[in-house]
mmCIF file of C-alpha atoms in Angstrom:
data_model
loop_
_atom_site.group_PDB
_atom_site.id
_atom_site.type_symbol
_atom_site.label_atom_id
_atom_site.label_comp_id
_atom_site.label_asym_id
_atom_site.label_seq_id
_atom_site.Cartn_x
_atom_site.Cartn_y
_atom_site.Cartn_z
ATOM 1 C CA MET D 76 75.879 38.698 14.232
ATOM 2 C CA THR D 77 77.478 41.677 16.000
ATOM 3 C CA ALA D 78 81.209 41.983 15.457
ATOM 4 C CA GLN D 79 83.607 41.593 18.365
ATOM 5 C CA THR D 80 85.748 44.665 18.903
ATOM 6 C CA LEU D 81 89.346 45.502 19.738
ATOM 7 C CA THR D 82 88.161 46.204 23.284
ATOM 8 C CA ASP D 83 86.886 42.631 23.518
ATOM 9 C CA LEU D 84 90.254 41.320 22.345
ATOM 10 C CA LEU D 85 92.217 43.454 24.819
ATOM 11 C CA GLU D 86 89.966 42.328 27.646
ATOM 12 C CA ALA D 87 90.555 38.708 26.664
ATOM 13 C CA GLY D 88 94.314 39.342 26.856
ATOM 14 C CA VAL D 89 96.937 39.664 24.130
ATOM 15 C CA ALA D 90 100.219 39.480 26.056
ATOM 16 C CA GLY D 91 102.540 37.066 24.308
ATOM 17 C CA ARG D 92 100.121 36.556 21.405
ATOM 18 C CA THR D 93 100.756 37.573 17.799
ATOM 19 C CA VAL D 94 97.996 39.821 16.475
ATOM 20 C CA LEU D 95 97.626 40.638 12.782
ATOM 21 C CA ILE D 96 96.062 44.022 12.168
ATOM 22 C CA ARG D 97 94.979 45.212 8.737
ATOM 23 C CA SER D 98 95.496 48.973 8.754
ATOM 24 C CA ASP D 99 94.865 51.645 6.147
ATOM 25 C CA LEU D 100 98.265 53.200 5.514
ATOM 26 C CA ASN D 101 97.603 54.135 1.876
ATOM 27 C CA VAL D 102 99.077 57.622 2.090
ATOM 28 C CA PRO D 103 100.298 59.996 -0.631
ATOM 29 C CA LEU D 104 104.042 60.091 -1.214
ATOM 30 C CA ASP D 105 106.451 62.512 -2.835
ATOM 31 C CA GLY D 106 109.320 60.166 -3.565
ATOM 32 C CA GLN D 107 110.197 58.774 -0.140
ATOM 33 C CA THR D 108 108.321 61.451 1.803
ATOM 34 C CA VAL D 109 104.811 61.016 3.217
ATOM 35 C CA THR D 110 102.941 64.204 2.255
ATOM 36 C CA ASP D 111 99.760 63.544 4.256
ATOM 37 C CA GLY D 112 100.099 61.281 7.275
ATOM 38 C CA GLY D 113 96.442 61.473 8.295
ATOM 39 C CA ARG D 114 95.753 57.781 7.786
ATOM 40 C CA ILE D 115 98.907 56.801 9.678
ATOM 41 C CA ARG D 116 97.937 58.979 12.632
ATOM 42 C CA ALA D 117 94.411 57.544 12.566
ATOM 43 C CA SER D 118 95.665 53.940 12.464
ATOM 44 C CA ALA D 119 98.343 54.297 15.135
ATOM 45 C CA PRO D 120 96.168 54.196 18.314
ATOM 46 C CA ALA D 121 94.920 50.638 17.708
ATOM 47 C CA ILE D 122 98.457 49.436 16.959
ATOM 48 C CA LYS D 123 99.752 51.171 20.099
ATOM 49 C CA ASP D 124 96.981 49.717 22.275
ATOM 50 C CA LEU D 125 97.921 46.224 21.157
ATOM 51 C CA ALA D 126 101.647 46.765 21.630
ATOM 52 C CA ASP D 127 101.169 48.393 25.040
ATOM 53 C CA ALA D 128 99.113 45.361 26.107
ATOM 54 C CA GLY D 129 102.008 43.053 25.245
ATOM 55 C CA ALA D 130 100.927 41.794 21.850
ATOM 56 C CA ARG D 131 103.399 40.979 19.111
ATOM 57 C CA VAL D 132 101.876 43.134 16.396
ATOM 58 C CA VAL D 133 102.080 42.331 12.690
ATOM 59 C CA VAL D 134 100.665 45.163 10.580
ATOM 60 C CA MET D 135 99.380 44.543 7.054
ATOM 61 C CA ALA D 136 98.601 47.350 4.605
ATOM 62 C CA HIS D 137 98.658 48.341 0.959
ATOM 63 C CA LEU D 138 99.995 51.398 -0.826
ATOM 64 C CA GLY D 139 98.897 52.466 -4.280
ATOM 65 C CA ARG D 140 98.127 49.998 -7.031
ATOM 66 C CA PRO D 141 101.158 47.857 -7.835
ATOM 67 C CA GLN D 142 100.484 45.155 -10.382
ATOM 68 C CA GLY D 143 100.744 42.111 -8.120
ATOM 69 C CA GLU D 144 104.527 42.173 -7.851
ATOM 70 C CA PRO D 145 107.161 44.167 -5.936
ATOM 71 C CA ASP D 146 107.554 47.735 -7.165
ATOM 72 C CA PRO D 147 109.978 50.024 -5.273
ATOM 73 C CA GLN D 148 107.817 53.123 -5.761
ATOM 74 C CA TYR D 149 105.064 51.453 -3.716
ATOM 75 C CA SER D 150 107.260 50.110 -0.917
ATOM 76 C CA LEU D 151 105.995 50.697 2.611
ATOM 77 C CA ALA D 152 109.476 51.756 3.788
ATOM 78 C CA PRO D 153 108.519 55.482 4.105
ATOM 79 C CA VAL D 154 105.325 54.446 5.895
ATOM 80 C CA ALA D 155 107.244 52.304 8.380
ATOM 81 C CA ARG D 156 109.460 55.269 9.231
ATOM 82 C CA ARG D 157 106.522 57.625 9.735
ATOM 83 C CA LEU D 158 104.544 55.043 11.707
ATOM 84 C CA GLY D 159 107.548 54.583 14.001
ATOM 85 C CA GLU D 160 107.683 58.337 14.556
ATOM 86 C CA VAL D 161 103.974 58.472 15.417
ATOM 87 C CA LEU D 162 104.188 55.468 17.747
ATOM 88 C CA GLY D 163 107.450 56.606 19.304
ATOM 89 C CA ALA D 164 108.796 53.103 18.797
ATOM 90 C CA ASP D 165 110.785 51.121 16.268
ATOM 91 C CA VAL D 166 108.715 49.569 13.487
ATOM 92 C CA GLN D 167 110.436 46.738 11.650
ATOM 93 C CA LEU D 168 109.731 46.263 7.944
ATOM 94 C CA ALA D 169 109.705 42.839 6.297
ATOM 95 C CA SER D 170 110.908 42.752 2.706
ATOM 96 C CA ASP D 171 108.009 40.526 1.651
ATOM 97 C CA VAL D 172 104.380 39.799 2.559
ATOM 98 C CA THR D 173 104.357 36.198 3.786
ATOM 99 C CA GLY D 174 107.744 35.034 2.541
ATOM 100 C CA GLU D 175 110.942 34.053 4.301
ATOM 101 C CA ASP D 176 111.714 37.482 5.751
ATOM 102 C CA ALA D 177 108.157 38.091 7.021
ATOM 103 C CA ARG D 178 108.058 34.637 8.636
ATOM 104 C CA ALA D 179 111.455 35.087 10.299
ATOM 105 C CA LYS D 180 110.726 38.571 11.608
ATOM 106 C CA ALA D 181 107.248 37.595 12.849
ATOM 107 C CA ALA D 182 108.675 34.584 14.679
ATOM 108 C CA ALA D 183 111.356 36.753 16.313
ATOM 109 C CA LEU D 184 108.959 39.428 17.603
ATOM 110 C CA GLN D 185 109.012 40.097 21.321
ATOM 111 C CA ASP D 186 106.036 41.255 23.385
ATOM 112 C CA GLY D 187 105.165 44.866 22.538
ATOM 113 C CA GLN D 188 107.103 44.956 19.266
ATOM 114 C CA VAL D 189 105.653 45.973 15.896
ATOM 115 C CA LEU D 190 106.368 44.509 12.459
ATOM 116 C CA LEU D 191 105.026 45.915 9.194
ATOM 117 C CA VAL D 192 105.051 43.438 6.324
ATOM 118 C CA GLU D 193 105.572 44.753 2.802
ATOM 119 C CA ASN D 194 102.757 46.037 0.634
ATOM 120 C CA VAL D 195 100.171 43.234 0.520
ATOM 121 C CA ARG D 196 99.451 44.117 -3.110
ATOM 122 C CA PHE D 197 102.968 43.020 -4.025
ATOM 123 C CA ASP D 198 101.379 39.547 -3.958
ATOM 124 C CA ALA D 199 98.895 39.075 -6.825
ATOM 125 C CA ARG D 200 96.808 36.720 -4.699
ATOM 126 C CA GLU D 201 95.731 39.612 -2.431
ATOM 127 C CA THR D 202 93.357 41.033 -5.038
ATOM 128 C CA SER D 203 92.702 37.856 -7.046
ATOM 129 C CA LYS D 204 89.154 37.156 -8.184
ATOM 130 C CA ASP D 205 89.883 33.472 -7.525
ATOM 131 C CA ALA D 206 88.746 32.701 -3.972
ATOM 132 C CA ALA D 207 91.128 29.741 -3.754
ATOM 133 C CA GLU D 208 94.121 31.959 -4.526
ATOM 134 C CA ARG D 209 93.045 34.572 -1.979
ATOM 135 C CA GLY D 210 92.433 31.810 0.557
ATOM 136 C CA GLU D 211 95.928 30.433 0.047
ATOM 137 C CA LEU D 212 97.478 33.839 0.790
ATOM 138 C CA ALA D 213 95.149 34.343 3.766
ATOM 139 C CA ARG D 214 96.329 31.018 5.242
ATOM 140 C CA GLU D 215 99.939 32.132 4.883
ATOM 141 C CA MET D 216 99.035 35.384 6.638
ATOM 142 C CA ALA D 217 97.296 33.477 9.428
ATOM 143 C CA ASP D 218 100.409 31.309 9.828
ATOM 144 C CA LEU D 219 102.359 34.460 10.753
ATOM 145 C CA ALA D 220 100.177 34.718 13.858
ATOM 146 C CA GLY D 221 100.497 31.093 14.936
ATOM 147 C CA GLU D 222 98.069 28.969 16.917
ATOM 148 C CA ASP D 223 97.072 31.587 19.495
ATOM 149 C CA GLY D 224 96.886 34.470 17.036
ATOM 150 C CA ALA D 225 94.105 36.939 16.307
ATOM 151 C CA TYR D 226 93.100 39.319 13.536
ATOM 152 C CA VAL D 227 91.912 42.937 13.778
ATOM 153 C CA GLY D 228 90.318 44.610 10.759
ATOM 154 C CA ASP D 229 90.919 48.349 11.083
ATOM 155 C CA ALA D 230 91.307 49.433 7.438
ATOM 156 C CA PHE D 231 87.978 51.064 6.680
ATOM 157 C CA GLY D 232 89.384 52.375 3.415
ATOM 158 C CA ALA D 233 89.642 48.789 2.151
ATOM 159 C CA VAL D 234 86.505 47.126 3.570
ATOM 160 C CA HIS D 235 84.676 47.462 0.252
ATOM 161 C CA ARG D 236 87.232 45.078 -1.293
ATOM 162 C CA ALA D 237 86.949 41.283 -1.079
ATOM 163 C CA HIS D 238 90.706 40.938 -0.645
ATOM 164 C CA ALA D 239 92.727 38.309 1.216
ATOM 165 C CA SER D 240 93.956 40.620 4.000
ATOM 166 C CA VAL D 241 90.535 42.233 4.416
ATOM 167 C CA ALA D 242 87.908 39.498 4.132
ATOM 168 C CA ASP D 243 89.400 36.003 3.689
ATOM 169 C CA ILE D 244 91.758 36.230 6.664
ATOM 170 C CA ALA D 245 88.842 36.962 9.028
ATOM 171 C CA GLY D 246 87.574 33.410 8.615
ATOM 172 C CA LEU D 247 90.877 31.840 9.671
ATOM 173 C CA LEU D 248 91.590 33.568 12.985
ATOM 174 C CA PRO D 249 89.496 34.982 15.823
ATOM 175 C CA ALA D 250 88.478 38.263 14.167
ATOM 176 C CA TYR D 251 87.791 41.653 15.726
ATOM 177 C CA GLN D 252 86.554 44.993 14.436
ATOM 178 C CA GLY D 253 89.066 47.795 14.878
ATOM 179 C CA PRO D 254 88.124 51.209 16.291
ATOM 180 C CA LEU D 255 88.441 53.034 12.965
ATOM 181 C CA VAL D 256 85.982 50.681 11.276
ATOM 182 C CA ALA D 257 83.614 50.914 14.253
ATOM 183 C CA ALA D 258 83.743 54.720 14.293
ATOM 184 C CA GLU D 259 83.179 54.981 10.538
ATOM 185 C CA LEU D 260 80.177 52.684 10.660
ATOM 186 C CA GLN D 261 78.678 54.625 13.555
ATOM 187 C CA VAL D 262 78.908 57.909 11.645
ATOM 188 C CA LEU D 263 77.679 56.443 8.359
ATOM 189 C CA THR D 264 74.731 54.841 10.115
ATOM 190 C CA ARG D 265 73.755 58.293 11.384
ATOM 191 C CA LEU D 266 73.944 59.638 7.838
ATOM 192 C CA THR D 267 71.743 56.907 6.385
ATOM 193 C CA GLU D 268 69.308 56.062 9.161
ATOM 194 C CA SER D 269 68.856 59.020 11.489
ATOM 195 C CA PRO D 270 70.329 62.261 10.131
ATOM 196 C CA GLU D 271 69.429 65.435 11.983
ATOM 197 C CA ARG D 272 67.870 67.881 9.542
ATOM 198 C CA PRO D 273 68.438 69.893 7.469
ATOM 199 C CA TYR D 274 70.724 67.290 5.855
ATOM 200 C CA VAL D 275 72.983 68.687 3.120
ATOM 201 C CA VAL D 276 75.220 66.583 0.869
ATOM 202 C CA VAL D 277 78.055 68.227 -1.073
ATOM 203 C CA LEU D 278 79.329 66.217 -4.033
ATOM 204 C CA GLY D 279 82.307 67.105 -6.192
ATOM 205 C CA GLY D 280 85.096 65.351 -8.000
ATOM 206 C CA SER D 281 85.634 64.863 -11.677
ATOM 207 C CA LYS D 282 83.056 62.348 -12.894
ATOM 208 C CA VAL D 283 79.332 62.107 -12.296
ATOM 209 C CA SER D 284 79.523 58.442 -13.345
ATOM 210 C CA ASP D 285 81.529 57.742 -10.167
ATOM 211 C CA LYS D 286 78.693 59.123 -8.050
ATOM 212 C CA LEU D 287 75.567 57.760 -9.785
ATOM 213 C CA ALA D 288 74.649 55.164 -7.174
ATOM 214 C CA VAL D 289 75.254 57.499 -4.243
ATOM 215 C CA ILE D 290 73.178 60.238 -5.877
ATOM 216 C CA ASP D 291 70.368 57.733 -6.423
ATOM 217 C CA ASN D 292 70.403 56.717 -2.777
ATOM 218 C CA LEU D 293 70.878 60.178 -1.265
ATOM 219 C CA MET D 294 68.168 61.743 -3.408
ATOM 220 C CA GLU D 295 65.737 59.951 -1.086
ATOM 221 C CA LYS D 296 67.611 60.641 2.173
ATOM 222 C CA ALA D 297 69.104 64.142 2.012
ATOM 223 C CA ASP D 298 67.303 67.485 1.881
ATOM 224 C CA THR D 299 69.778 69.197 -0.453
ATOM 225 C CA LEU D 300 72.494 68.083 -2.883
ATOM 226 C CA LEU D 301 75.116 70.713 -3.736
ATOM 227 C CA ILE D 302 76.980 69.798 -6.924
ATOM 228 C CA GLY D 303 80.505 71.024 -7.703
ATOM 229 C CA GLY D 304 83.742 69.751 -9.198
ATOM 230 C CA GLY D 305 84.179 68.516 -12.761
ATOM 231 C CA MET D 306 80.902 66.590 -12.534
ATOM 232 C CA LEU D 307 78.897 69.816 -12.408
ATOM 233 C CA PHE D 308 79.402 70.461 -16.140
ATOM 234 C CA THR D 309 77.397 67.402 -17.095
ATOM 235 C CA PHE D 310 74.562 68.849 -14.988
ATOM 236 C CA LEU D 311 74.909 72.289 -16.600
ATOM 237 C CA LYS D 312 74.963 70.759 -20.079
ATOM 238 C CA ALA D 313 71.844 68.760 -19.193
ATOM 239 C CA GLN D 314 70.174 72.094 -18.390
ATOM 240 C CA GLY D 315 71.096 73.396 -21.832
ATOM 241 C CA HIS D 316 74.159 75.468 -20.964
ATOM 242 C CA GLU D 317 77.293 75.519 -23.099
ATOM 243 C CA VAL D 318 80.334 74.413 -21.075
ATOM 244 C CA GLY D 319 83.213 74.982 -23.501
ATOM 245 C CA ALA D 320 86.119 72.590 -23.077
ATOM 246 C CA SER D 321 85.114 71.665 -19.506
ATOM 247 C CA LEU D 322 84.986 68.049 -18.413
ATOM 248 C CA LEU D 323 81.802 66.496 -19.783
ATOM 249 C CA GLU D 324 80.304 63.009 -19.791
ATOM 250 C CA GLU D 325 77.965 63.002 -22.763
ATOM 251 C CA ASP D 326 76.787 59.465 -22.032
ATOM 252 C CA GLN D 327 75.436 60.551 -18.633
ATOM 253 C CA LEU D 328 73.323 63.479 -19.827
ATOM 254 C CA GLU D 329 70.052 61.555 -19.892
ATOM 255 C CA THR D 330 70.638 60.154 -16.405
ATOM 256 C CA VAL D 331 71.435 63.615 -15.067
ATOM 257 C CA ARG D 332 68.308 65.069 -16.689
ATOM 258 C CA GLY D 333 66.367 62.474 -14.723
ATOM 259 C CA TYR D 334 67.939 63.686 -11.476
ATOM 260 C CA LEU D 335 67.140 67.289 -12.310
ATOM 261 C CA GLU D 336 63.548 66.358 -13.105
ATOM 262 C CA ARG D 337 63.200 64.678 -9.684
ATOM 263 C CA SER D 338 64.859 67.567 -7.820
ATOM 264 C CA GLY D 339 62.728 68.755 -4.923
ATOM 265 C CA LYS D 340 59.694 66.693 -5.910
ATOM 266 C CA ASP D 341 57.848 64.007 -3.934
ATOM 267 C CA GLY D 342 60.270 64.152 -1.036
ATOM 268 C CA ALA D 343 63.412 63.999 -3.171
ATOM 269 C CA ALA D 344 66.391 66.207 -2.347
ATOM 270 C CA GLU D 345 66.732 69.575 -4.034
ATOM 271 C CA ILE D 346 69.707 69.688 -6.405
ATOM 272 C CA VAL D 347 71.549 73.021 -6.233
ATOM 273 C CA LEU D 348 74.036 73.878 -8.982
ATOM 274 C CA PRO D 349 76.594 76.694 -9.192
ATOM 275 C CA THR D 350 75.556 79.988 -10.761
ATOM 276 C CA ASP D 351 79.070 81.098 -11.724
ATOM 277 C CA ILE D 352 82.272 79.323 -12.695
ATOM 278 C CA VAL D 353 85.983 80.152 -12.790
ATOM 279 C CA MET D 354 86.807 79.548 -16.460
ATOM 280 C CA ALA D 355 90.463 79.084 -17.420
ATOM 281 C CA SER D 356 92.469 79.194 -20.629
ATOM 282 C CA ALA D 357 94.135 75.838 -19.854
ATOM 283 C CA PHE D 358 94.519 73.167 -17.194
ATOM 284 C CA ALA D 359 97.488 74.830 -15.519
ATOM 285 C CA LYS D 360 98.146 76.535 -12.209
ATOM 286 C CA ASP D 361 99.119 79.794 -13.920
ATOM 287 C CA ALA D 362 96.353 79.739 -16.541
ATOM 288 C CA GLU D 363 94.514 82.950 -17.323
ATOM 289 C CA HIS D 364 91.057 82.824 -15.789
ATOM 290 C CA GLU D 365 87.868 84.775 -15.238
ATOM 291 C CA VAL D 366 84.549 84.315 -13.474
ATOM 292 C CA LEU D 367 81.553 83.873 -15.777
ATOM 293 C CA PRO D 368 77.865 83.157 -15.146
ATOM 294 C CA VAL D 369 76.725 79.636 -16.050
ATOM 295 C CA ASP D 370 74.597 80.919 -18.946
ATOM 296 C CA ALA D 371 77.619 82.586 -20.558
ATOM 297 C CA LEU D 372 80.573 80.273 -19.994
ATOM 298 C CA THR D 373 81.803 80.474 -23.594
ATOM 299 C CA THR D 374 81.549 84.263 -23.906
ATOM 300 C CA GLY D 375 84.818 85.093 -22.165
ATOM 301 C CA ALA D 376 88.292 85.839 -23.465
ATOM 302 C CA HIS D 377 88.926 82.224 -24.527
ATOM 303 C CA GLY D 378 85.490 81.471 -25.902
ATOM 304 C CA ALA D 379 84.577 77.820 -26.371
ATOM 305 C CA ASP D 380 88.182 76.771 -25.610
ATOM 306 C CA ALA D 381 87.840 77.813 -21.971
ATOM 307 C CA LEU D 382 87.362 75.160 -19.303
ATOM 308 C CA GLY D 383 85.942 75.397 -15.813
ATOM 309 C CA LEU D 384 88.356 74.683 -12.967
ATOM 310 C CA ASP D 385 86.407 75.890 -9.918
ATOM 311 C CA ILE D 386 83.013 77.111 -8.801
ATOM 312 C CA GLY D 387 82.761 80.901 -8.728
ATOM 313 C CA PRO D 388 82.653 83.152 -5.654
ATOM 314 C CA GLY D 389 78.886 83.644 -5.863
ATOM 315 C CA SER D 390 78.329 79.894 -5.900
ATOM 316 C CA ALA D 391 80.828 79.380 -3.085
ATOM 317 C CA ALA D 392 78.960 81.899 -0.947
ATOM 318 C CA ALA D 393 75.597 80.298 -1.716
ATOM 319 C CA PHE D 394 76.911 76.803 -0.979
ATOM 320 C CA GLY D 395 78.437 78.072 2.255
ATOM 321 C CA GLU D 396 75.109 79.508 3.373
ATOM 322 C CA ARG D 397 73.352 76.201 2.754
ATOM 323 C CA ILE D 398 76.048 74.291 4.652
ATOM 324 C CA ARG D 399 76.067 76.638 7.642
ATOM 325 C CA GLY D 400 72.304 76.236 7.926
ATOM 326 C CA ALA D 401 72.511 72.432 8.033
ATOM 327 C CA ARG D 402 72.517 70.138 11.045
ATOM 328 C CA THR D 403 74.106 67.265 9.104
ATOM 329 C CA VAL D 404 76.588 67.664 6.232
ATOM 330 C CA PHE D 405 78.352 64.987 4.180
ATOM 331 C CA TRP D 406 81.008 66.150 1.704
ATOM 332 C CA ASN D 407 82.757 64.019 -0.894
ATOM 333 C CA GLY D 408 84.828 65.551 -3.679
ATOM 334 C CA PRO D 409 86.519 68.942 -4.121
ATOM 335 C CA MET D 410 84.765 71.848 -5.819
ATOM 336 C CA GLY D 411 87.644 72.544 -8.183
ATOM 337 C CA VAL D 412 91.301 71.867 -8.891
ATOM 338 C CA PHE D 413 92.355 72.669 -5.341
ATOM 339 C CA GLU D 414 95.976 71.692 -6.050
ATOM 340 C CA PHE D 415 96.256 74.960 -8.023
ATOM 341 C CA PRO D 416 95.909 77.952 -5.638
ATOM 342 C CA ALA D 417 93.980 80.014 -8.205
ATOM 343 C CA PHE D 418 91.291 77.322 -8.352
ATOM 344 C CA ALA D 419 91.108 76.314 -4.683
ATOM 345 C CA GLU D 420 88.753 78.961 -3.330
ATOM 346 C CA GLY D 421 85.531 77.032 -3.920
ATOM 347 C CA THR D 422 86.880 74.046 -2.012
ATOM 348 C CA ARG D 423 88.201 76.346 0.724
ATOM 349 C CA ALA D 424 84.805 77.998 1.097
ATOM 350 C CA VAL D 425 83.043 74.644 1.465
ATOM 351 C CA ALA D 426 85.594 73.461 4.031
ATOM 352 C CA GLN D 427 85.273 76.698 6.009
ATOM 353 C CA ALA D 428 81.483 76.407 6.021
ATOM 354 C CA LEU D 429 81.740 72.839 7.321
ATOM 355 C CA THR D 430 83.909 73.997 10.220
ATOM 356 C CA GLU D 431 81.325 76.646 11.069
ATOM 357 C CA ALA D 432 78.495 74.122 10.894
ATOM 358 C CA THR D 433 80.510 71.963 13.298
ATOM 359 C CA GLN D 434 81.054 74.870 15.687
ATOM 360 C CA ALA D 435 77.297 75.448 15.666
ATOM 361 C CA GLY D 436 76.726 71.907 16.895
ATOM 362 C CA GLY D 437 76.038 70.149 13.593
ATOM 363 C CA LEU D 438 77.589 66.906 12.356
ATOM 364 C CA SER D 439 80.047 67.451 9.509
ATOM 365 C CA VAL D 440 81.550 64.465 7.704
ATOM 366 C CA VAL D 441 84.366 64.765 5.181
ATOM 367 C CA GLY D 442 84.179 61.672 3.013
ATOM 368 C CA GLY D 443 87.848 60.793 2.713
ATOM 369 C CA GLY D 444 89.953 60.659 -0.446
ATOM 370 C CA ASP D 445 90.536 63.953 -2.239
ATOM 371 C CA SER D 446 88.269 65.853 0.158
ATOM 372 C CA ALA D 447 90.370 64.865 3.152
ATOM 373 C CA ALA D 448 93.576 65.687 1.291
ATOM 374 C CA ALA D 449 92.096 69.040 0.262
ATOM 375 C CA VAL D 450 91.150 70.220 3.744
ATOM 376 C CA ARG D 451 94.577 69.347 5.090
ATOM 377 C CA SER D 452 96.464 70.932 2.195
ATOM 378 C CA LEU D 453 94.405 74.115 2.636
ATOM 379 C CA GLY D 454 95.459 74.409 6.257
ATOM 380 C CA PHE D 455 92.459 73.007 8.103
ATOM 381 C CA THR D 456 92.918 70.525 10.946
ATOM 382 C CA ASP D 457 91.054 67.259 11.454
ATOM 383 C CA GLU D 458 89.688 68.570 14.750
ATOM 384 C CA GLN D 459 87.726 71.316 12.975
ATOM 385 C CA PHE D 460 85.363 68.733 11.488
ATOM 386 C CA GLY D 461 82.994 66.277 13.108
ATOM 387 C CA HIS D 462 84.538 63.330 11.272
ATOM 388 C CA ILE D 463 87.058 62.836 8.465
ATOM 389 C CA SER D 464 86.603 59.445 6.876
ATOM 390 C CA THR D 465 89.659 57.324 6.188
ATOM 391 C CA GLY D 466 87.896 55.644 3.269
ATOM 392 C CA GLY D 467 86.435 57.664 0.421
ATOM 393 C CA GLY D 468 85.422 54.722 -1.765
ATOM 394 C CA ALA D 469 84.168 52.658 1.156
ATOM 395 C CA SER D 470 82.109 55.580 2.463
ATOM 396 C CA LEU D 471 80.450 56.054 -0.903
ATOM 397 C CA GLU D 472 79.663 52.361 -1.303
ATOM 398 C CA TYR D 473 78.098 52.282 2.163
ATOM 399 C CA LEU D 474 75.971 55.309 1.284
ATOM 400 C CA GLU D 475 75.002 53.569 -1.951
ATOM 401 C CA GLY D 476 73.549 50.788 0.189
ATOM 402 C CA LYS D 477 76.120 48.180 -0.838
ATOM 403 C CA GLU D 478 77.373 45.418 1.436
ATOM 404 C CA LEU D 479 81.013 45.844 2.449
ATOM 405 C CA PRO D 480 82.904 42.505 2.358
ATOM 406 C CA GLY D 481 85.399 43.498 5.041
ATOM 407 C CA VAL D 482 82.608 44.485 7.424
ATOM 408 C CA SER D 483 80.564 41.367 6.767
ATOM 409 C CA ALA D 484 83.608 39.163 7.358
ATOM 410 C CA LEU D 485 84.175 40.692 10.789
ATOM 411 C CA SER D 486 80.536 40.076 11.669
ATOM 412 C CA GLY D 487 80.724 36.426 10.647
ATOM 413 C CA THR D 488 78.252 36.912 7.787
ATOM 414 C CA ASP D 489 78.714 35.959 4.161
ATOM 415 C CA THR D 490 80.566 38.371 1.937
#
């Protein structure tokens, strides 16, 4: 069954109705300050469309990973302030999820007003593995909307979770797919079903074990896999190189050897690894460092105690050339410890190459999470890329071929 969309809901009319919208407002904070408001800016248009059409909007979202109870460090108060700034309107904040304050504020909403309930993960039932517990919370959420209410699922970053506010609620109210979810699925479908070639995938991040399923799937779909980040050292070790004190997953070596054996054979993607690495004396922003070739990583000033914190300039240039020559690029995971300026150049080079591939008419997709945070922290704008995903984990699970509970729920299919 094809999901109904926000456009369908607006055409049906929302004036005077209470609409629950599950948004992805899981943004990084420094104390009470939002340090990257990308997800808030991306979520705001759907909320504004509903409010402008006269709906009484109740926004649900999570922040971080509280342990099923209120925790001040994960309060949505800073998010409510920033969302209000983006919308140019007051955003009320309830002090609970479905409790007395949320019920009172929802009931008092006037047409066009917006209420954000507290972090849905402050209620342990949101993430419970017990369907009955999740269902109970979902019914309380639905009660906030009343008899003529509706639900919009627009939190792509959470659709891979079978949570109360993502999946269970969709069976209790007329449910609609939000524009962010629709846009993400459109792009990901292009990546999996009809990519324009050459199709290059750039994978980074710390652990290869986090990317096993996506590597398996993309080996048969992409033309080239470029490997960076902490995960690259497991690949180098599998090739026989010494990697010093670099991040290494010994238990994945055999699996990685299998990938390397398949590389470029029988239609499988070619795996391209770095040829040089920035090796550091310690995991610190001011650590001494030097560039060494991959066959001599323990021969530098710090010997076997050195650890790799970025791909080297030669590798960055080679990766950039591959990316610029692609018609489709998907990138998930930084090339190094981009938070430290000395070890950010590999990630910067990949980001720059993606912008150039975009300018040349290719499709570039930044797969959310750390990659999205990296491009913004390095001074790039969202508009320089074809698409920046709002859901790193959800994007990967889609590319792995997994069913996404939040998407299935909006389509009326089983989760």
